[in-house]
Amino acid sequence: MCGISGELRFDKRPADLAAVERITHHLSPRGPDAWGVHARGPVALGHRRLKIMDLAEASGQPMIDSELGLDLVFNGALYNYPELRGELEGLGYRFFSDGDTEVLLKGYHAWGEALLPRLNGMFAFAIWERDRQRLFLARDRLGVKPLYLTRSRHRLRFASSLPALLAGGDIDAALDPVALNHYLNFHAVVPAPRTLLAEVEKLPPATWLRVDADGRREQCTWWQLNYGPRDDERGFELPEWREALLGSLRAAVEIRQRAAVDVGVLLSGGVDSSLLVGLLREAGVENLSTFSIGFQDAGGERGDEFQYSDLIAHHYATRHHQLRIDEREIIEQLPAAFRAMSEPMVSHDCIAFYLLSREVARHCKVVQSGQGADELFAGYHWYPPLAGASDPHAAYRAAFFDRTHDEYLATVQPKWRGEDHAGAFVREHFARPGAEDPVDKALRLDSTVMLVDDPVKRVDNMTMAWGLEARTPFLDYRLVELSARIPSRFKLPDGGKHVLKEAARQVIPAAVIDRPKGYFPVPGLKHLQGATLDWVRELLLDPSQDRGLFEPAAVDRLLSDPQGQLTPLRGSRLWQLAALNLWLSEQGL
């Protein structure tokens, strides 16, 4: 797990090594163990290293193979690299290191972009082909590892985070009005390739990009998620799906234990993280640490789920760490958490993951987390209304969107008013072939777009801020493809995730399954009051923070009734505005 960066010039000039070094050093929290840069004519590559898979210097990056004419920087982990290495050795390739990086480099030489479907893991990488003078970039299926790009007439730059790209300089800070529409409507999700900055984009998940030294681009989506059972699965009932799911989960958890000595689990006390603990114990992991976080109660809402996380920790005799955070520390740490964000995120649990990762990093380098289960197995409240819906788009929008379009127009100043871009995006996505059931349409959107640019990005940003590698078994592509084949009627009952809960009953205590659904709560940011509300008011009313984005009347309306201005997802509209201002400020924009 690392941070990568680079530049490719189109104007026959040498790459700007100083800019690449600035970008690379900004990524130091992602890779605190080592760093390196390499320049070759129009291209320069940078890398920050977190040593996990292979501790030897031979796996250092940028990795240069002069014999093959390839230079590589790679962020991520390939869990099936031993099997791929065996195939490559059978083809005559010789290896000088023992980790996954060289397997990726030689695999690309052997198979080109056809390597990508062979990979099981999380990755974003760049390979410079010396003889063909072209750069190849790629991102994993579910976008677990990020890759940001900025392009001008003269050059392309890339990095693992947007703030790192800013450190390289030469980027206009102008906002993208379409992205702003997404941010304020689609629960802060800005689908790739857009970001809030008009001059910065992100490579979409499951996509490769090839750019030559003249600036010509070729881009391809190399994987897609289709819904519906295979012919041999059409007769499956709940028992068959449950057993298939449990087998796939076991394989996903086990393969993610490769090269992980000190194992941790982010234990919320819900089904997903509790199931990971049970499966790790089942796989024979002995030195298992678990970590839970809690906050002060607010607005009549409990700030922790310790009763359930404690139950699992006791049941499996884990080395359990319980962290409780008060309101003062939330306010103190929010700026640092927002500095760590590549894009502004409004989910209250960002600060939870940031502070929890700080604690976990003191004990281990690798942690497993349960992200993805709700999006794959219909765990959220907006899925049941879509069952049989005659207008899936309208049903989804009513349950998920933070504002109507009219409310959006009343929130922003005239410069930012425009079409209903977020609504049009969802409508177009729902119309694509490959998902006919209305619930499947929503699951596909959430799994391939919302999940990538909310929960997955949140975990990557917050864990990597502390040099912590998070592995997400539910995002194993084989498990994701299996989940898409399971009909929604096996997911929706029992408050959602029915088939997953039935699989979990084979592993963990029923007490954490038959419980009300919980979230990773930070009530103080949801029910803005007291010192937190004062802090938000000061942030929004400070003249030096006024960027001409929001209508003053809309801000006044929100401040006059902060408790009554919640979105359909029970989030704070007021917090959305404050979060955007805070992120822009912390990035120096």
XYZ file of C-alpha atoms in Angstrom:
589
model
C 0.000 0.000 0.000
C 1.551 3.195 -1.135
C 1.210 6.528 -2.879
C 2.151 7.074 -6.519
C 2.743 10.130 -8.676
C 4.104 11.103 -12.044
C 4.248 13.427 -15.026
C 4.338 12.875 -18.773
C 5.298 15.813 -20.997
C 3.847 16.295 -24.503
C 6.109 19.186 -25.573
C 9.436 17.300 -25.965
C 10.757 18.813 -22.730
C 12.053 16.749 -19.794
C 9.531 16.002 -17.077
C 9.405 18.450 -14.161
C 11.173 16.337 -11.549
C 10.866 19.032 -8.859
C 7.067 19.063 -9.222
C 6.915 15.261 -9.046
C 9.065 15.314 -5.912
C 6.707 17.832 -4.253
C 3.716 15.658 -5.135
C 5.500 12.535 -3.906
C 6.459 14.031 -0.558
C 2.880 15.184 -0.010
C 1.948 11.490 -0.172
C 4.306 10.562 2.680
C 1.526 9.513 5.131
C 0.411 6.875 2.608
C 3.916 5.444 2.433
C 6.055 6.331 5.442
C 8.643 3.547 5.039
C 10.546 4.581 1.895
C 10.382 6.792 -1.169
C 11.875 7.159 -4.613
C 11.634 9.095 -7.877
C 12.817 8.266 -11.369
C 13.013 10.432 -14.489
C 13.486 9.272 -18.058
C 13.101 11.950 -20.759
C 9.461 13.117 -20.893
C 8.340 11.033 -17.931
C 9.008 11.127 -14.191
C 7.575 8.749 -11.609
C 7.378 9.032 -7.820
C 6.521 6.573 -5.080
C 5.975 6.433 -1.308
C 6.149 2.946 0.188
C 4.324 1.197 3.007
C 6.128 -2.129 3.449
C 3.739 -5.045 3.895
C 3.821 -7.649 1.106
C 7.614 -7.699 0.704
C 9.939 -5.877 3.073
C 13.064 -6.265 0.929
C 14.674 -3.353 -0.891
C 14.407 -5.323 -4.143
C 10.682 -4.503 -4.209
C 11.315 -0.758 -3.921
C 9.719 1.633 -6.373
C 9.781 3.089 -8.926
C 10.632 -0.386 -10.208
C 12.806 -0.256 -13.314
C 13.266 -3.269 -15.588
C 15.792 -2.203 -18.227
C 15.671 -5.589 -19.943
C 11.923 -5.336 -20.524
C 11.965 -1.557 -21.005
C 9.317 -0.922 -18.363
C 9.158 1.484 -15.389
C 6.417 0.977 -12.771
C 4.808 2.700 -9.796
C 2.041 0.787 -8.063
C -0.335 1.439 -5.171
C -2.269 -1.472 -3.717
C -2.029 -5.185 -3.087
C -2.411 -8.168 -5.418
C -3.645 -11.065 -3.341
C -3.204 -13.700 -6.048
C 0.340 -12.716 -6.986
C 1.880 -16.128 -6.053
C -0.361 -17.870 -8.587
C 0.402 -15.263 -11.266
C 4.103 -15.534 -10.552
C 3.918 -19.282 -11.127
C 2.283 -18.705 -14.521
C 4.912 -16.161 -15.500
C 7.783 -18.422 -14.440
C 6.236 -21.090 -16.653
C 6.511 -18.587 -19.515
C 10.226 -18.116 -18.807
C 10.228 -14.922 -16.740
C 12.904 -14.606 -14.021
C 12.303 -12.668 -10.798
C 14.672 -10.678 -8.597
C 12.153 -9.943 -5.790
C 9.485 -11.821 -3.843
C 6.516 -9.433 -3.749
C 3.561 -8.475 -5.930
C 5.125 -5.400 -7.600
C 7.425 -7.303 -9.936
C 4.619 -9.744 -10.743
C 2.544 -6.779 -11.921
C 5.383 -5.417 -14.045
C 6.202 -8.724 -15.738
C 2.529 -9.619 -16.050
C 1.978 -6.437 -18.046
C 4.902 -7.317 -20.293
C 3.445 -10.781 -20.882
C -0.232 -9.927 -21.330
C -0.625 -6.158 -21.702
C -4.048 -4.879 -20.653
C -5.307 -8.483 -20.716
C -3.494 -8.803 -17.371
C -6.161 -6.729 -15.609
C -8.964 -9.352 -15.461
C -6.435 -11.812 -14.006
C -5.764 -9.587 -10.974
C -7.469 -10.126 -7.625
C -6.739 -7.150 -5.450
C -6.893 -3.405 -5.097
C -4.657 -1.348 -7.324
C -3.853 1.824 -9.174
C -0.635 1.812 -11.187
C 1.311 3.505 -13.959
C 3.727 1.815 -16.377
C 6.015 3.692 -18.738
C 6.846 1.738 -21.903
C 10.300 2.990 -22.845
C 10.424 1.745 -26.424
C 6.861 2.715 -27.377
C 7.078 5.997 -25.462
C 3.680 5.657 -23.841
C 2.192 5.619 -20.371
C -0.363 3.046 -19.206
C -2.519 3.748 -16.134
C -5.164 1.468 -14.613
C -7.490 1.248 -11.646
C -9.105 -1.751 -9.928
C -12.680 -2.924 -10.488
C -14.298 -1.219 -7.477
C -11.982 1.785 -7.312
C -10.559 0.822 -3.921
C -7.318 2.575 -4.837
C -7.622 6.155 -6.131
C -5.947 7.817 -9.096
C -6.293 11.561 -9.786
C -5.228 13.268 -13.015
C -4.660 16.806 -14.245
C -3.944 17.582 -17.872
C -2.835 20.634 -19.845
C -1.659 21.112 -23.439
C 1.882 20.375 -22.308
C 1.630 17.596 -19.737
C -0.326 14.997 -17.791
C 0.205 14.558 -14.052
C -1.228 11.894 -11.769
C -1.234 11.102 -8.060
C -2.942 8.977 -5.426
C -4.628 12.026 -3.916
C -6.006 15.317 -5.154
C -4.232 17.427 -2.499
C -0.933 15.920 -3.609
C -1.579 17.053 -7.176
C -2.170 20.567 -5.870
C 1.286 20.456 -4.274
C 2.752 20.110 -7.759
C 1.400 23.547 -8.690
C 0.021 24.862 -11.975
C -3.636 23.948 -11.281
C -6.490 26.442 -11.472
C -8.721 26.161 -8.377
C -11.966 26.902 -10.274
C -14.873 24.692 -9.238
C -16.833 22.507 -11.653
C -20.529 23.547 -11.523
C -21.692 20.065 -12.590
C -19.679 18.508 -9.776
C -21.125 21.004 -7.292
C -24.615 19.930 -8.373
C -23.678 16.304 -7.675
C -22.109 17.172 -4.327
C -25.161 18.999 -2.979
C -27.738 16.552 -4.349
C -26.175 13.087 -4.634
C -24.998 12.917 -1.001
C -21.562 14.396 -1.807
C -20.914 11.727 -4.456
C -19.189 13.191 -7.526
C -19.017 10.377 -10.082
C -15.800 9.866 -12.035
C -14.239 11.334 -14.043
C -15.286 14.631 -12.419
C -14.046 16.138 -9.190
C -15.071 19.447 -7.620
C -12.071 21.082 -9.296
C -12.617 21.657 -13.005
C -8.949 20.955 -13.860
C -8.681 17.689 -11.905
C -10.305 14.404 -12.854
C -10.153 10.885 -11.497
C -9.702 7.740 -13.528
C -12.972 5.777 -13.254
C -12.894 2.365 -11.592
C -12.263 -0.658 -13.825
C -10.691 1.619 -16.423
C -7.341 1.814 -18.162
C -5.869 4.840 -19.889
C -3.015 4.841 -22.396
C -1.304 8.136 -23.246
C 1.590 8.537 -25.655
C 4.316 11.183 -25.653
C 2.327 13.304 -28.139
C -0.660 13.448 -25.806
C -2.922 11.041 -27.674
C -5.260 9.148 -25.328
C -6.982 5.789 -25.490
C -9.307 4.756 -22.648
C -11.280 1.576 -21.979
C -13.572 0.167 -19.292
C -12.277 -3.359 -18.725
C -14.920 -4.783 -16.316
C -18.594 -4.267 -15.657
C -21.086 -5.648 -13.149
C -24.140 -7.370 -14.628
C -27.121 -8.537 -12.594
C -29.103 -11.764 -12.707
C -28.267 -15.452 -12.091
C -26.409 -17.659 -14.526
C -28.380 -20.368 -16.287
C -27.130 -23.010 -13.839
C -28.258 -20.857 -10.866
C -31.826 -20.053 -11.939
C -33.299 -22.729 -9.696
C -31.342 -21.668 -6.614
C -33.294 -20.953 -3.463
C -32.032 -19.384 -0.231
C -30.007 -22.420 1.002
C -27.984 -22.620 -2.244
C -27.295 -18.884 -2.330
C -26.392 -18.883 1.356
C -23.810 -21.643 0.938
C -22.339 -20.066 -2.193
C -22.065 -16.734 -0.385
C -20.444 -18.218 2.703
C -17.865 -20.056 0.602
C -17.042 -16.908 -1.354
C -16.716 -14.876 1.852
C -14.368 -17.413 3.395
C -12.149 -17.294 0.323
C -12.154 -13.474 0.277
C -11.163 -13.205 3.945
C -8.505 -15.901 3.701
C -6.737 -14.520 0.621
C -6.533 -11.089 2.293
C -4.494 -12.578 5.099
C -1.467 -13.007 2.881
C 1.529 -11.080 4.242
C -0.437 -9.731 7.216
C 1.139 -10.603 10.557
C -0.578 -8.231 12.978
C -4.245 -8.429 12.023
C -6.882 -5.904 13.008
C -10.597 -5.513 12.337
C -12.594 -2.278 12.493
C -15.414 -3.646 14.641
C -18.585 -1.574 14.619
C -20.689 -4.267 16.245
C -22.798 -4.800 13.121
C -23.198 -7.983 11.132
C -20.550 -7.175 8.522
C -17.547 -6.473 10.740
C -18.606 -9.116 13.273
C -18.711 -11.690 10.488
C -15.167 -10.763 9.458
C -13.968 -11.419 13.013
C -15.689 -14.811 13.032
C -14.263 -15.802 9.652
C -10.751 -14.724 10.619
C -10.947 -16.856 13.727
C -12.297 -19.688 11.587
C -9.273 -19.260 9.287
C -6.969 -19.803 12.256
C -5.894 -16.220 12.977
C -4.794 -16.145 16.619
C -3.403 -12.666 17.299
C -6.538 -10.809 16.340
C -7.059 -7.194 17.434
C -10.392 -5.408 17.205
C -11.064 -1.674 17.378
C -14.275 0.215 18.146
C -15.038 3.908 18.486
C -17.798 5.833 20.211
C -18.892 9.445 20.648
C -21.018 11.519 22.966
C -24.776 11.078 22.696
C -26.600 13.945 20.968
C -30.157 14.686 19.828
C -31.420 11.687 21.754
C -29.185 9.382 19.667
C -26.658 7.028 21.203
C -23.073 7.691 20.157
C -21.723 4.160 20.365
C -22.597 0.510 19.773
C -20.170 -0.862 22.312
C -22.667 -3.408 23.657
C -22.474 -5.293 20.353
C -18.772 -4.831 19.616
C -17.970 -5.903 23.183
C -20.092 -9.014 22.689
C -18.091 -10.078 19.638
C -14.740 -9.157 21.189
C -15.566 -11.261 24.258
C -16.981 -14.162 22.234
C -13.808 -14.463 20.141
C -11.369 -13.335 22.852
C -9.840 -10.632 20.677
C -7.432 -7.986 21.892
C -10.079 -5.308 21.954
C -9.458 -1.557 21.921
C -12.307 0.805 22.720
C -11.946 4.477 21.859
C -14.371 7.158 23.044
C -14.134 10.683 21.611
C -15.654 13.811 23.144
C -17.040 16.836 21.296
C -13.946 18.944 21.929
C -11.664 16.473 20.165
C -14.028 16.204 17.198
C -13.802 19.956 16.635
C -10.044 19.932 17.151
C -9.448 17.096 14.679
C -11.957 17.982 11.955
C -9.519 20.251 10.049
C -6.880 17.516 9.954
C -9.447 14.969 8.787
C -10.548 17.302 5.981
C -6.932 17.899 4.945
C -6.665 14.138 4.476
C -9.689 14.029 2.136
C -9.065 13.950 -1.591
C -12.600 15.286 -2.019
C -15.048 16.688 0.544
C -17.175 14.004 2.201
C -20.190 14.709 4.395
C -20.687 11.324 6.046
C -20.376 11.796 9.789
C -18.211 8.734 10.173
C -15.268 10.272 8.273
C -13.998 11.729 11.535
C -14.683 8.394 13.206
C -12.535 6.536 10.678
C -9.833 9.185 10.913
C -9.552 8.962 14.694
C -10.002 5.199 14.777
C -7.256 4.771 12.179
C -4.921 6.853 14.343
C -5.477 4.360 17.162
C -5.257 1.245 14.976
C -1.993 2.360 13.356
C -0.336 2.201 16.783
C -0.965 -1.544 16.894
C -0.900 -2.930 13.335
C -0.314 -2.070 9.690
C -3.187 -4.046 8.148
C -6.847 -3.947 9.089
C -9.920 -5.598 7.601
C -13.117 -3.594 7.222
C -16.694 -4.424 6.225
C -17.322 -1.775 3.554
C -19.567 -2.824 0.691
C -21.969 -5.263 2.336
C -24.902 -2.826 2.456
C -24.503 -1.821 -1.193
C -24.121 -5.414 -2.381
C -26.853 -7.023 -0.296
C -29.480 -4.251 -0.016
C -28.854 -3.209 3.557
C -30.163 0.367 3.291
C -33.674 1.680 3.778
C -34.026 3.060 0.256
C -34.046 -0.362 -1.427
C -37.482 -1.745 -0.352
C -39.415 1.187 -1.919
C -37.873 0.277 -5.275
C -39.266 -3.263 -5.285
C -41.717 -3.332 -8.184
C -41.496 0.464 -8.647
C -43.001 1.707 -11.921
C -40.567 4.660 -11.878
C -37.340 3.423 -10.250
C -35.571 6.741 -10.795
C -38.260 8.710 -8.952
C -38.373 6.192 -6.099
C -34.591 6.238 -5.700
C -34.372 9.993 -5.871
C -37.080 10.492 -3.242
C -35.265 8.174 -0.826
C -31.617 9.071 -1.466
C -31.159 12.587 -2.850
C -30.400 15.373 -0.392
C -32.480 18.007 -2.200
C -35.024 18.477 -4.934
C -33.722 20.426 -7.887
C -35.777 23.457 -6.828
C -34.182 23.295 -3.367
C -30.773 23.125 -4.999
C -31.495 26.218 -7.093
C -32.527 28.066 -3.922
C -29.311 27.019 -2.142
C -26.674 28.217 -4.620
C -25.997 31.646 -6.054
C -27.008 32.360 -9.694
C -23.555 31.569 -11.109
C -23.918 27.929 -10.048
C -27.510 27.317 -11.103
C -28.061 24.994 -13.996
C -29.633 21.737 -15.056
C -30.438 18.762 -12.838
C -27.128 17.029 -13.584
C -27.265 14.556 -10.697
C -30.818 13.502 -11.554
C -29.893 13.049 -15.210
C -26.873 10.937 -14.239
C -28.989 8.524 -12.170
C -31.673 8.306 -14.874
C -29.074 7.449 -17.521
C -27.395 4.894 -15.259
C -30.714 3.183 -14.513
C -31.433 2.956 -18.265
C -28.263 0.978 -19.046
C -28.655 -2.720 -19.906
C -27.500 -5.362 -17.458
C -29.914 -4.706 -14.564
C -33.653 -5.078 -15.197
C -35.090 -5.310 -11.657
C -35.577 -1.809 -10.137
C -33.770 -2.890 -6.961
C -30.885 -4.225 -9.046
C -30.663 -0.884 -10.858
C -30.144 0.868 -7.521
C -27.718 -1.787 -6.261
C -25.627 -1.484 -9.425
C -25.506 2.312 -9.148
C -24.626 2.175 -5.470
C -22.026 -0.597 -5.869
C -20.168 0.903 -8.811
C -20.587 4.640 -8.152
C -21.811 5.605 -4.665
C -19.760 2.939 -2.880
C -16.603 4.003 -4.735
C -16.946 7.713 -4.027
C -18.276 7.555 -0.482
C -17.577 4.534 1.779
C -14.561 3.193 -0.135
C -12.954 6.606 -0.610
C -13.652 7.443 3.024
C -11.845 4.345 4.289
C -8.889 4.783 1.913
C -8.408 8.471 2.761
C -8.779 8.117 6.506
C -6.702 4.956 6.978
C -3.916 6.045 4.640
C -3.646 9.339 6.532
C -1.998 7.176 9.206
C -0.100 4.715 6.978
C -2.661 1.975 7.631
C -3.653 -0.545 4.965
C -7.374 -1.378 4.917
C -8.471 -4.587 3.224
C -12.134 -4.993 2.296
C -13.165 -8.646 1.752
C -16.699 -7.757 0.660
C -15.137 -6.036 -2.361
C -13.414 -9.169 -3.622
C -14.545 -9.125 -7.239
C -15.667 -12.769 -7.128
C -17.915 -11.996 -4.158
C -19.212 -8.830 -5.843
C -20.087 -10.748 -9.005
C -21.818 -13.420 -6.926
C -23.853 -10.798 -5.066
C -25.080 -9.387 -8.387
C -26.360 -12.816 -9.420
C -28.451 -13.239 -6.248
C -32.041 -12.052 -6.888
C -33.211 -9.133 -4.769
C -35.987 -11.221 -3.185
C -33.271 -13.000 -1.192
C -31.753 -9.701 -0.029
C -34.698 -7.470 0.946
C -36.389 -9.469 3.773
C -35.412 -9.124 7.426
C -34.608 -5.427 7.083
C -32.192 -6.116 4.207
C -29.102 -8.286 3.721
C -31.267 -11.358 4.361
C -29.052 -13.853 2.533
C -25.940 -12.402 4.191
C -27.536 -12.643 7.637
C -28.498 -16.265 6.970
C -24.890 -16.995 6.011
C -23.673 -15.162 9.116
C -25.809 -17.420 11.338
C -23.438 -20.246 10.452
C -20.532 -18.309 11.977
C -21.375 -15.630 14.589
C -23.766 -15.218 17.541
C -27.367 -14.420 16.616
C -27.444 -11.479 19.045
C -25.521 -9.265 16.608
C -27.678 -10.393 13.691
C -31.153 -10.008 15.199
C -30.687 -6.417 16.281
C -31.836 -3.039 14.954
C -29.668 -1.802 12.114
C -27.051 0.649 13.308
C -24.617 2.997 11.619
C -21.212 4.339 12.532
C -22.715 7.226 14.531
C -21.257 10.642 15.232
C -24.379 12.292 16.675
C -22.656 15.616 17.325
C -22.206 16.194 13.576
C -25.693 14.963 12.730
C -27.583 16.904 15.399
C -25.642 20.155 15.282
C -25.859 21.839 18.655
C -23.741 23.456 21.350
C -20.090 24.143 20.589
C -20.252 22.230 17.303
C -23.094 24.401 16.018
C -21.213 27.538 17.077
C -18.176 26.326 15.163
C -20.241 25.624 12.015
C -21.972 29.029 12.258
C -18.617 30.804 12.486
C -17.281 28.855 9.506
C -20.250 29.716 7.284
C -20.578 33.360 8.303
C -16.880 34.256 8.191
C -16.525 36.787 5.332
C -13.066 35.471 4.515
C -14.638 32.056 3.769
C -17.299 33.418 1.394
C -16.609 31.980 -2.070
C -19.841 33.118 -3.668
C -21.307 29.617 -3.598
C -24.371 29.761 -1.361
C -27.341 32.087 -1.157
C -27.128 33.998 2.164
C -30.871 33.490 2.680
C -30.421 29.710 2.371
C -27.592 29.747 4.912
C -29.692 31.830 7.329
C -32.591 29.440 6.922
C -30.428 26.445 7.757
C -28.788 28.147 10.738
C -32.177 29.144 12.152
C -33.344 25.524 12.279
C -30.345 23.168 12.192
C -32.315 20.279 13.683
C -35.139 20.535 11.169
C -33.054 20.623 8.009
C -32.173 16.960 7.601
C -31.895 15.149 4.275
C -33.879 11.969 3.460
C -30.797 10.072 4.661
C -31.077 11.944 7.981
C -27.957 13.966 7.261
C -27.569 17.666 7.936
C -27.937 20.043 4.979
C -26.147 22.623 7.086
C -23.192 20.290 7.591
C -22.932 19.764 3.809
C -22.301 23.465 3.266
C -19.874 23.716 6.160
C -17.982 20.603 5.025
C -17.423 22.033 1.556
C -16.157 25.332 2.975
C -13.884 23.492 5.397
C -12.406 21.238 2.700
C -11.701 24.145 0.358
C -10.089 26.061 3.190
C -7.900 23.147 4.315
C -6.697 22.610 0.734
C -5.753 26.285 0.507
C -8.376 26.983 -2.171
